Short mmCIF file of C-alpha atoms and ligand atoms in Angstrom, two decimals:
data_model
loop_
_atom_site.label_atom_id
_atom_site.label_comp_id
_atom_site.label_asym_id
_atom_site.label_seq_id
_atom_site.Cartn_x
_atom_site.Cartn_y
_atom_site.Cartn_z
CA MET A 1 -41.34 75.30 48.67
CA ALA A 2 -43.54 75.64 45.59
CA THR A 3 -42.26 77.94 42.87
CA THR A 4 -44.31 80.09 40.49
CA LEU A 5 -43.15 81.77 37.30
CA ILE A 6 -45.13 84.68 35.85
CA LYS A 7 -43.99 84.70 32.26
CA GLY A 8 -43.96 87.15 29.38
CA GLY A 9 -45.61 90.18 30.97
CA THR A 10 -44.75 93.86 31.26
CA VAL A 11 -43.84 94.59 34.85
CA VAL A 12 -45.13 98.03 35.81
CA SER A 13 -43.83 99.88 38.86
CA SER A 14 -44.40 103.42 40.11
CA THR A 15 -41.35 104.55 38.17
CA GLY A 16 -41.38 102.63 34.90
CA ARG A 17 -42.09 99.45 33.01
CA THR A 18 -39.96 96.56 31.82
CA GLU A 19 -40.35 93.18 30.15
CA ALA A 20 -39.51 90.51 32.72
CA ASP A 21 -40.50 87.12 34.07
CA ILE A 22 -41.04 86.92 37.81
CA LEU A 23 -39.92 83.96 39.86
CA ILE A 24 -41.61 83.38 43.20
CA ASP A 25 -40.35 80.83 45.70
CA GLY A 26 -42.93 80.07 48.38
CA GLU A 27 -44.32 83.42 49.52
CA LYS A 28 -41.57 85.70 48.19
CA VAL A 29 -40.43 87.11 44.89
CA VAL A 30 -36.87 85.87 44.32
CA ALA A 31 -35.99 87.17 40.85
CA LEU A 32 -37.03 89.39 37.94
CA ILE A 33 -35.60 87.89 34.79
CA SER A 34 -35.24 89.98 31.64
CA PRO A 35 -35.87 88.15 28.36
CA GLY A 36 -32.80 86.29 27.06
CA THR A 37 -30.78 86.63 30.26
CA THR A 38 -31.00 83.17 31.81
CA PRO A 39 -27.53 81.71 31.32
CA LEU A 40 -28.50 78.21 32.45
CA GLY A 41 -31.42 77.84 30.05
CA THR A 42 -35.13 77.72 30.81
CA ILE A 43 -36.37 78.26 34.34
CA GLU A 44 -38.64 75.52 35.62
CA ALA A 45 -41.42 76.25 38.11
CA ASP A 46 -44.25 74.28 39.71
CA THR A 47 -46.81 76.78 38.42
CA VAL A 48 -46.47 78.94 35.32
CA VAL A 49 -48.75 81.96 34.76
CA ASP A 50 -48.77 83.22 31.18
CA ALA A 51 -48.81 87.03 31.27
CA THR A 52 -48.09 87.64 27.61
CA GLY A 53 -49.55 91.00 26.51
CA LYS A 54 -50.53 91.84 30.08
CA TYR A 55 -49.37 94.13 32.85
CA VAL A 56 -47.83 92.63 35.97
CA ILE A 57 -48.21 94.94 38.96
CA PRO A 58 -47.83 94.82 42.74
CA GLY A 59 -51.13 93.83 44.36
CA GLY A 60 -53.44 96.69 45.21
CA ILE A 61 -53.47 98.06 48.75
CA ASP A 62 -56.75 99.57 49.92
CA ALA A 63 -55.86 101.52 53.06
CA HIS A 64 -59.42 102.49 53.96
CA THR A 65 -62.08 99.84 54.49
CA HIS A 66 -64.84 99.28 57.05
CA PHE A 67 -65.84 95.64 57.27
CA GLU A 68 -68.57 94.87 59.82
CA LEU A 69 -68.59 98.50 61.01
CA PRO A 70 -71.48 99.24 63.38
CA PHE A 71 -72.82 102.55 62.07
CA GLY A 72 -76.11 104.39 61.69
CA GLY A 73 -78.08 101.78 63.64
CA THR A 74 -76.86 98.88 61.54
CA GLU A 75 -73.60 97.20 60.48
CA ALA A 76 -71.61 97.42 57.24
CA SER A 77 -72.77 94.46 55.18
CA ASP A 78 -69.41 92.98 54.18
CA THR A 79 -67.73 90.75 56.72
CA PHE A 80 -63.97 90.28 56.68
CA GLU A 81 -64.66 87.07 54.76
CA THR A 82 -66.89 88.53 52.03
CA GLY A 83 -65.09 91.86 51.85
CA THR A 84 -61.55 90.54 51.50
CA ARG A 85 -62.71 87.96 48.94
CA ALA A 86 -64.34 90.72 46.87
CA ALA A 87 -61.15 92.77 47.21
CA ALA A 88 -59.15 89.85 45.82
CA TRP A 89 -61.49 89.57 42.83
CA GLY A 90 -60.63 93.18 42.05
CA GLY A 91 -56.86 92.88 42.35
CA THR A 92 -56.43 94.14 45.90
CA THR A 93 -54.15 91.95 48.01
CA THR A 94 -53.94 94.00 51.23
CA VAL A 95 -56.53 96.03 53.10
CA VAL A 96 -56.13 98.25 56.13
CA ASP A 97 -59.39 98.32 58.08
CA PHE A 98 -60.34 100.51 61.03
CA ALA A 99 -60.55 98.95 64.48
CA VAL A 100 -63.18 100.92 66.36
CA GLN A 101 -63.28 102.53 69.76
CA THR A 102 -66.51 104.41 70.34
CA THR A 103 -66.94 107.06 73.02
CA GLY A 104 -67.00 105.47 76.47
CA THR A 105 -65.41 102.15 75.49
CA LYS A 106 -61.82 100.93 75.85
CA VAL A 107 -59.36 101.08 72.94
CA GLU A 108 -57.94 97.63 73.79
CA ASP A 109 -61.41 96.07 73.70
CA GLY A 110 -62.11 97.59 70.29
CA LEU A 111 -58.81 96.34 68.88
CA ALA A 112 -59.29 92.85 70.35
CA LYS A 113 -62.76 92.75 68.79
CA TRP A 114 -61.33 93.64 65.36
CA HIS A 115 -58.65 90.96 65.60
CA ALA A 116 -61.34 88.42 66.50
CA LYS A 117 -63.51 89.47 63.54
CA ALA A 118 -60.63 89.20 61.05
CA GLU A 119 -58.46 86.33 62.21
CA GLY A 120 -58.96 83.17 60.18
CA ASN A 121 -61.52 84.83 57.92
CA CYS A 122 -59.57 86.88 55.42
CA ALA A 123 -58.72 86.00 51.82
CA ILE A 124 -55.86 88.52 51.69
CA ASP A 125 -53.49 90.20 54.13
CA TYR A 126 -54.89 92.88 56.39
CA GLY A 127 -53.78 95.51 58.86
CA PHE A 128 -55.59 97.90 61.17
CA HIS A 129 -55.70 101.60 61.87
CA GLN A 130 -57.23 102.46 65.24
CA ILE A 131 -60.25 104.75 65.47
CA LEU A 132 -60.23 106.89 68.59
CA GLY A 133 -63.86 107.69 69.33
CA GLY A 134 -62.97 109.82 72.28
CA VAL A 135 -59.67 111.09 73.58
CA ASP A 136 -59.24 110.70 77.33
CA GLU A 137 -56.48 109.63 79.75
CA ASP A 138 -57.23 106.01 79.01
CA SER A 139 -57.04 106.24 75.20
CA LEU A 140 -53.94 108.45 75.38
CA LYS A 141 -52.26 105.73 77.44
CA ALA A 142 -53.40 103.08 74.96
CA MET A 143 -51.60 104.95 72.16
CA ASP A 144 -48.27 104.02 73.81
CA ARG A 145 -48.81 100.41 72.75
CA PHE A 146 -49.87 101.05 69.14
CA VAL A 147 -46.40 100.85 67.55
CA ASP A 148 -45.57 97.53 69.24
CA GLU A 149 -48.88 96.15 68.01
CA GLY A 150 -48.18 97.15 64.41
CA ILE A 151 -50.87 99.84 64.45
CA THR A 152 -48.95 102.92 63.38
CA SER A 153 -51.85 105.14 62.32
CA TYR A 154 -55.07 106.14 64.01
CA LYS A 155 -58.16 108.08 62.97
CA MET A 156 -60.07 110.85 64.66
CA PHE A 157 -63.32 112.50 63.61
CA MET A 158 -64.17 116.19 63.51
CA ALA A 159 -67.65 115.00 62.49
CA TYR A 160 -70.37 112.72 63.94
CA PRO A 161 -70.89 114.37 67.38
CA GLY A 162 -71.98 111.79 69.93
CA VAL A 163 -70.61 108.87 67.93
CA PHE A 164 -66.94 109.28 66.99
CA TYR A 165 -66.43 113.06 67.39
CA SER A 166 -63.38 114.59 69.07
CA ASP A 167 -63.24 118.30 69.88
CA ASP A 168 -60.19 120.42 69.09
CA GLY A 169 -58.73 120.04 72.58
CA GLN A 170 -58.98 116.26 72.36
CA ILE A 171 -57.44 116.28 68.89
CA LEU A 172 -54.60 118.48 70.12
CA ARG A 173 -53.80 116.09 72.96
CA ALA A 174 -53.81 113.04 70.70
CA MET A 175 -51.66 114.79 68.10
CA GLN A 176 -49.10 115.80 70.75
CA LYS A 177 -48.81 112.15 71.68
CA ALA A 178 -48.75 111.01 68.03
CA ALA A 179 -45.89 113.41 67.29
CA ASP A 180 -43.86 111.84 70.11
CA LEU A 181 -44.60 108.28 69.04
CA GLY A 182 -44.24 108.79 65.27
CA LEU A 183 -47.86 107.80 64.60
CA LEU A 184 -49.69 109.04 61.53
CA THR A 185 -52.88 110.94 62.43
CA MET A 186 -55.75 110.24 60.01
CA MET A 187 -58.50 112.82 60.07
CA HIS A 188 -62.15 112.84 59.05
CA ALA A 189 -62.14 116.56 58.32
CA GLU A 190 -65.70 117.93 58.37
CA ASN A 191 -67.15 120.42 60.85
CA GLY A 192 -69.65 118.03 62.48
CA PRO A 193 -71.40 120.39 64.91
CA ALA A 194 -72.12 122.95 62.16
CA ILE A 195 -73.24 120.20 59.74
CA ASP A 196 -75.67 118.88 62.33
CA VAL A 197 -77.30 122.33 62.61
CA LEU A 198 -77.54 122.68 58.83
CA ALA A 199 -79.00 119.17 58.51
CA ALA A 200 -81.62 119.86 61.20
CA GLN A 201 -82.64 123.10 59.46
CA LEU A 202 -83.05 121.29 56.13
CA VAL A 203 -85.18 118.55 57.66
CA GLU A 204 -87.27 121.16 59.45
CA ALA A 205 -87.89 122.81 56.06
CA GLY A 206 -89.11 119.49 54.63
CA LYS A 207 -85.94 118.86 52.60
CA THR A 208 -85.49 115.23 53.53
CA THR A 209 -84.34 113.34 50.40
CA PRO A 210 -80.81 111.84 50.06
CA TYR A 211 -79.64 114.81 47.97
CA TYR A 212 -79.86 117.10 51.02
CA HIS A 213 -77.21 115.01 52.79
CA GLY A 214 -74.71 116.63 50.42
CA ILE A 215 -76.22 120.10 50.85
CA ALA A 216 -75.85 119.89 54.64
CA ARG A 217 -72.26 118.70 54.33
CA ALA A 218 -71.20 121.77 52.33
CA TRP A 219 -67.66 122.07 50.98
CA GLN A 220 -67.02 125.00 53.35
CA MET A 221 -67.39 122.52 56.21
CA GLU A 222 -64.68 120.33 54.67
CA GLU A 223 -62.32 123.18 53.83
CA GLU A 224 -62.63 124.70 57.30
CA ALA A 225 -62.03 121.41 59.12
CA THR A 226 -59.12 120.51 56.84
CA HIS A 227 -57.48 123.84 57.63
CA ARG A 228 -58.06 123.36 61.36
CA ALA A 229 -56.54 119.87 61.26
CA ILE A 230 -53.54 121.22 59.36
CA MET A 231 -52.96 123.95 61.93
CA LEU A 232 -53.23 121.50 64.82
CA GLY A 233 -50.71 119.30 62.98
CA ASN A 234 -48.48 122.32 62.44
CA LEU A 235 -48.58 123.25 66.11
CA THR A 236 -47.89 119.75 67.39
CA GLY A 237 -45.57 118.50 64.63
CA ALA A 238 -47.84 115.48 64.06
CA PRO A 239 -47.90 114.14 60.49
CA LEU A 240 -51.44 114.38 59.13
CA TYR A 241 -53.30 112.25 56.58
CA VAL A 242 -56.75 113.53 55.60
CA VAL A 243 -59.12 110.76 54.54
CA HIS A 244 -61.80 110.78 51.83
CA VAL A 245 -61.06 114.27 50.47
CA SER A 246 -63.80 115.41 48.08
CA ALA A 247 -63.80 119.24 47.97
CA LYS A 248 -61.36 121.10 45.74
CA GLN A 249 -61.02 123.74 48.47
CA ALA A 250 -59.82 121.05 50.90
CA VAL A 251 -57.19 119.99 48.36
CA GLU A 252 -56.06 123.62 48.13
CA GLN A 253 -55.53 123.61 51.89
CA LEU A 254 -53.46 120.43 51.69
CA ALA A 255 -51.37 121.83 48.83
CA TRP A 256 -50.79 125.07 50.76
CA ALA A 257 -49.49 123.18 53.79
CA ARG A 258 -47.37 120.80 51.70
CA ASP A 259 -45.79 123.73 49.89
CA LYS A 260 -44.57 124.93 53.25
CA GLY A 261 -42.97 121.54 53.89
CA GLN A 262 -45.49 120.20 56.39
CA ASN A 263 -46.10 116.46 56.61
CA VAL A 264 -49.66 116.65 55.30
CA PHE A 265 -51.16 114.08 52.96
CA GLY A 266 -54.53 113.24 51.51
CA GLU A 267 -56.45 110.46 49.83
CA THR A 268 -59.46 110.65 47.63
CA CYS A 269 -61.80 107.82 46.63
CA PRO A 270 -63.26 106.67 43.30
CA GLN A 271 -66.67 108.13 44.16
CA TYR A 272 -65.20 111.65 44.28
CA LEU A 273 -63.59 111.18 40.88
CA TYR A 274 -66.58 109.73 39.03
CA LEU A 275 -69.86 110.54 40.81
CA SER A 276 -71.54 113.87 41.51
CA LEU A 277 -74.19 115.62 43.57
CA GLU A 278 -76.12 116.48 40.39
CA GLU A 279 -76.37 112.78 39.47
CA GLN A 280 -77.49 112.01 43.00
CA LEU A 281 -80.22 114.64 42.69
CA GLY A 282 -81.36 113.11 39.39
CA ALA A 283 -81.27 109.49 40.60
CA SER A 284 -84.63 107.76 40.54
CA SER A 285 -85.85 104.19 40.12
CA LYS A 286 -89.13 102.32 39.95
CA GLU A 287 -88.42 100.57 43.23
CA TRP A 288 -87.08 103.49 45.26
CA GLY A 289 -88.23 106.71 43.50
CA ASP A 290 -85.98 109.63 44.48
CA PHE A 291 -84.69 107.59 47.42
CA GLU A 292 -82.49 105.87 44.81
CA GLY A 293 -79.86 108.55 45.59
CA ALA A 294 -79.38 106.90 49.01
CA LYS A 295 -76.97 104.43 47.42
CA TRP A 296 -74.54 107.35 47.07
CA VAL A 297 -74.92 108.78 50.57
CA CYS A 298 -71.45 108.87 52.07
CA SER A 299 -69.32 111.31 54.06
CA THR A 300 -67.66 113.38 52.91
CA PRO A 301 -70.50 113.64 50.35
CA LEU A 302 -70.49 113.63 46.57
CA ARG A 303 -69.69 117.10 45.24
CA SER A 304 -71.09 119.26 42.46
CA ARG A 305 -69.65 118.56 39.01
CA GLU A 306 -70.63 122.09 37.98
CA GLU A 307 -68.25 123.40 40.65
CA GLY A 308 -65.44 121.27 39.20
CA HIS A 309 -64.52 119.13 42.19
CA GLN A 310 -64.09 115.88 40.23
CA ASP A 311 -61.72 117.41 37.66
CA HIS A 312 -59.76 118.97 40.48
CA MET A 313 -59.38 115.57 42.22
CA TRP A 314 -57.90 114.05 39.05
CA GLN A 315 -55.57 117.00 38.71
CA ALA A 316 -54.47 116.69 42.34
CA LEU A 317 -53.68 113.01 41.76
CA ARG A 318 -51.45 114.01 38.84
CA THR A 319 -49.64 116.75 40.75
CA ASN A 320 -49.29 114.75 44.00
CA ASP A 321 -51.37 117.25 45.95
CA LEU A 322 -53.27 114.04 46.75
CA GLN A 323 -51.11 110.97 47.17
CA MET A 324 -53.46 107.99 47.25
CA VAL A 325 -56.77 106.50 46.26
CA SER A 326 -58.56 104.31 48.81
CA THR A 327 -62.19 103.22 48.70
CA ASP A 328 -63.59 104.04 52.15
CA HIS A 329 -65.48 100.81 51.49
CA CYS A 330 -68.47 100.96 53.83
CA PRO A 331 -71.30 98.98 52.23
CA PHE A 332 -74.95 98.98 53.22
CA CYS A 333 -77.79 97.29 51.37
CA MET A 334 -80.72 99.39 50.21
CA LYS A 335 -83.18 96.89 51.74
CA GLY A 336 -83.14 96.95 55.51
CA GLN A 337 -80.18 99.30 55.80
CA LYS A 338 -80.15 102.43 53.60
CA GLU A 339 -83.95 102.42 53.80
CA LEU A 340 -83.68 103.23 57.53
CA GLY A 341 -83.42 106.80 56.23
CA LYS A 342 -86.41 106.72 53.90
CA GLU A 343 -88.19 109.37 55.91
CA GLU A 344 -85.18 111.65 56.20
CA PHE A 345 -81.57 111.63 55.03
CA ARG A 346 -79.92 111.90 58.48
CA LYS A 347 -80.93 108.31 59.19
CA ILE A 348 -79.38 106.85 56.02
CA PRO A 349 -76.27 104.83 56.97
CA ASN A 350 -73.30 106.61 55.35
CA GLY A 351 -71.13 104.62 52.98
CA ILE A 352 -70.42 103.26 49.52
CA GLY A 353 -69.01 99.83 48.64
CA SER A 354 -66.12 99.82 46.16
CA VAL A 355 -63.42 97.51 47.49
CA GLU A 356 -63.80 95.24 44.46
CA HIS A 357 -63.59 97.99 41.87
CA ARG A 358 -60.83 100.40 42.90
CA MET A 359 -58.11 98.94 40.69
CA ASP A 360 -60.42 98.82 37.66
CA LEU A 361 -61.89 102.29 38.21
CA MET A 362 -58.44 103.79 38.55
CA TYR A 363 -57.19 101.87 35.50
CA GLN A 364 -60.00 103.53 33.57
CA GLY A 365 -58.28 106.80 34.48
CA VAL A 366 -55.24 105.49 32.59
CA VAL A 367 -57.41 104.66 29.58
CA THR A 368 -58.96 108.14 29.54
CA GLY A 369 -55.58 109.83 29.99
CA GLU A 370 -56.15 111.25 33.47
CA ILE A 371 -53.14 109.42 34.96
CA THR A 372 -50.23 107.37 33.61
CA LEU A 373 -49.86 103.62 34.00
CA GLU A 374 -47.04 104.16 36.50
CA ARG A 375 -49.10 106.65 38.50
CA TRP A 376 -51.89 104.05 38.64
CA VAL A 377 -49.52 101.66 40.39
CA GLU A 378 -48.19 104.40 42.65
CA LEU A 379 -51.62 105.64 43.77
CA THR A 380 -53.12 102.22 44.39
CA SER A 381 -50.20 100.20 45.74
CA THR A 382 -46.75 101.74 46.15
CA THR A 383 -47.70 104.90 48.04
CA PRO A 384 -50.22 103.12 50.29
CA ALA A 385 -47.40 100.71 51.22
CA ARG A 386 -45.00 103.55 51.97
CA MET A 387 -47.57 105.77 53.67
CA PHE A 388 -48.57 103.00 56.06
CA GLY A 389 -45.24 101.34 56.75
CA MET A 390 -45.41 98.20 54.60
CA TYR A 391 -43.10 99.10 51.73
CA GLY A 392 -40.54 96.48 50.76
CA ALA A 393 -42.82 93.58 51.58
CA LYS A 394 -45.79 95.23 49.85
CA GLY A 395 -46.23 97.81 47.10
CA VAL A 396 -43.41 96.62 44.85
CA VAL A 397 -42.45 93.67 42.68
CA ALA A 398 -38.81 93.05 43.58
CA PRO A 399 -36.67 90.29 45.10
CA GLY A 400 -37.54 89.96 48.77
CA ALA A 401 -41.06 91.36 48.39
CA ASP A 402 -44.17 89.31 49.13
CA GLY A 403 -45.55 87.55 46.08
CA ASP A 404 -48.62 89.82 46.03
CA ILE A 405 -49.05 90.29 42.31
CA VAL A 406 -51.81 91.08 39.82
CA VAL A 407 -51.80 90.18 36.15
CA TYR A 408 -53.95 92.85 34.48
CA ASP A 409 -55.23 92.49 30.94
CA PRO A 410 -55.48 95.85 29.15
CA LYS A 411 -57.37 94.14 26.32
CA GLY A 412 -59.90 92.67 28.72
CA HIS A 413 -63.21 94.20 29.73
CA THR A 414 -65.12 94.51 32.99
CA SER A 415 -68.81 95.39 33.31
CA ILE A 416 -69.69 96.41 36.85
CA SER A 417 -73.05 95.32 38.20
CA ALA A 418 -74.67 94.13 41.41
CA LYS A 419 -75.60 91.01 39.42
CA SER A 420 -71.96 90.00 39.08
CA HIS A 421 -70.02 91.67 41.89
CA HIS A 422 -68.79 89.72 44.89
CA MET A 423 -69.45 92.30 47.61
CA ASN A 424 -72.31 91.58 49.98
CA MET A 425 -74.56 94.34 48.64
CA ASP A 426 -77.95 94.34 46.95
CA HIS A 427 -76.99 97.21 44.65
CA SER A 428 -73.87 98.73 43.15
CA ALA A 429 -72.92 102.39 43.34
CA TRP A 430 -71.15 101.63 40.07
CA GLU A 431 -73.97 99.92 38.18
CA GLY A 432 -73.39 100.10 34.42
CA PHE A 433 -69.76 101.27 34.61
CA GLU A 434 -67.70 99.72 31.81
CA ILE A 435 -63.94 99.26 32.28
CA ASP A 436 -61.49 98.77 29.42
CA GLY A 437 -59.34 96.31 31.31
CA HIS A 438 -59.64 93.23 33.48
CA VAL A 439 -58.02 91.59 36.51
CA ASP A 440 -56.93 88.18 35.21
CA THR A 441 -54.79 86.56 37.88
CA VAL A 442 -54.14 87.50 41.51
CA LEU A 443 -51.45 86.06 43.75
CA SER A 444 -51.37 86.58 47.49
CA ARG A 445 -47.97 85.77 49.03
CA GLY A 446 -47.22 83.45 46.13
CA LYS A 447 -50.55 81.60 46.08
CA VAL A 448 -52.77 82.03 43.03
CA ILE A 449 -56.12 83.06 44.53
CA ILE A 450 -57.89 84.36 41.42
CA ASP A 451 -57.34 82.92 37.97
CA LYS A 452 -59.44 83.43 34.87
CA GLY A 453 -62.72 83.97 36.61
CA GLU A 454 -62.20 81.45 39.38
CA TYR A 455 -61.58 82.02 43.08
CA LEU A 456 -58.90 79.57 44.25
CA GLY A 457 -58.20 81.03 47.69
CA ALA A 458 -59.68 80.21 51.07
CA LYS A 459 -60.69 82.09 54.14
CA GLY A 460 -57.74 82.27 56.50
CA ASP A 461 -55.19 82.73 53.69
CA GLY A 462 -54.84 86.37 54.73
CA LYS A 463 -52.63 87.21 57.70
CA PHE A 464 -52.40 90.26 59.97
CA VAL A 465 -49.67 92.67 58.84
CA LYS A 466 -47.78 94.35 61.68
CA ARG A 467 -46.99 97.68 60.09
CA GLY A 468 -43.96 99.90 60.66
CA LEU A 469 -43.89 103.70 60.86
CA SER A 470 -44.77 105.70 57.76
CA GLN A 471 -42.05 105.64 55.09
CA TYR A 472 -43.47 108.69 53.31
CA LEU A 473 -42.61 111.58 55.60
CA VAL A 474 -40.62 114.56 54.31
O1 URP B 501 -69.56 107.49 54.53
C1 URP B 501 -68.60 107.04 55.10
N1 URP B 501 -67.43 107.54 54.85
N2 URP B 501 -68.72 106.02 55.97
C2 URP B 501 -67.69 105.42 56.69
C3 URP B 501 -67.25 106.17 57.91
C4 URP B 501 -66.20 107.20 57.59
O2 URP B 501 -66.37 108.34 57.98
O3 URP B 501 -65.18 106.88 57.00
ZN1 ZN B 502 -64.45 109.27 57.80
ZN1 ZN B 503 -64.07 105.59 56.30
#
C-alpha cells in the first residue's frame, strides 16, 4: 500500500498541539512521530507533504448539508459531485447530508433515492441523517432499521407546515421510539404555524422584501419551539440536537436544559456568527435592488446584531452551550431560483451555501480571538465525529484513524468570492470576506485530493460512512 508522510507540521487536536510527522499507510494513519525520535533513521514514504510552519488537523466534518434538496419549488444547486468537491477545497473531508422523506412518501424510498444520488459521485466520505416529513405507523416502523443502516440520527421539523412539518403528537411518538433505539433526534425548532400567520400578515400589509422573512421568523418563535422540543425530549428521554440555532434566547433554553443534565445539544452556522438582519435590510445591488437580501434568506433567519445574537453565538461556542458549527449548506442561485420570490419573500427558496468556507470562516474566529485553535478543531471536526458516531475513524489524527487530514497555512490568505469558489452558485453569501489563513493540502483516507491550488481527487473517491450511535451523550 502507498505510504504518505506529512512532515514538519504542528498537529492540532481538540485538546492540544504538538510537533509531529504523520505516517499514513494506505487509508489509515499508522504513526505520529515526534521530532528526533526515529531510532532507525529517516522514514521513507511514497509521498511526502511538507507541512513546515503549518497546522495539521483532522479533516473537517460538516454534519449539515443539503445537496440536491427539492425545496421551495426548485432544487438545491449543488449536486453530490459539485458540493463534495467544493467541501474538499475548503478542508472538509466528511459531510452528513439529509435523506428526505416528504409527507405522504415512504422513508425507504427517500433513503434509496439519496444513496442513488450520492453513490459514485462524491469527492469525500459522506453519511446520511434521515428527514421524517411526517410521522405515521409506516415511518415509525422504518425507524427500526435506521441503526442497521448506519443512519443513527433523524430530523423533524416544527416549521414548514404542509412540507416537512410534524405536530407535537407526531414528534412525541418519534421521540419515544428514538429513545428506545438510541437515535439522536435533530430538530428544526421554529413555530411554523405561527410564523406562517405572521408572514401572511406582513405580505398583506405590502411588506414583501427579503428582510421581512426574518421579521416573520421572530426569535420568540425559535425560543418557544426550542423549549417545546426540550420538554418533549425530557418527557421521552430522547437525546435532542437542535439544528441551525440563531437566537440567543434559544441558546439560553439549551443551556438551561444542559445544566439540568439533559442530553440536549445545539449547532450554529457561520451565517449566524457573521451576518445580520440589519445588513440584510441594507443589502442592495444594481442588478437586484433591495432583492439583493434574498441571498441571505435562510431558516432560521439572520438575527439582529443590535440585539446581540451574533456575540452570544460566539460566547456559546466558547462555553460549550453550543457544541458544533455546521453549514446548513443549501445553495440556490439568484437567477432562476431565489428570484422565484421576487414578488414576495415567502416564495424565496430558503438556504445559504457555505460548505466550502466553514473551516476558513471558523479559523477567522481563531485569528480574531473568539475561539482557540484547539476549539476550532473541536467545533468543526472532533465533536461532529463524536456527536454522530464516527469518532475514532474520523475527527482525530491518531494511529488507526482514517487519513482524513488538512494542512492549514496560518500565513496564507483566502479571499472569498463567487468568481473563485467551487460551489455551484452564481453568487456568494460571503462575497468580499477575507480570511487570514488558507487550506493548503487535503487528504481523504490517505489520498491527496487538494494540493496547492489543484484538485487531485475524483468523483467516487468518497464512500458512504455507516455511523454508530452518538458518542457524546452524558
Ligand atoms: O434555510 C434553510 N435552512 N434551508 C434548508 C432546510 C433546513 O431547514 O435546514
Ligand atoms: Zn432546518
Ligand atoms: Zn438544513
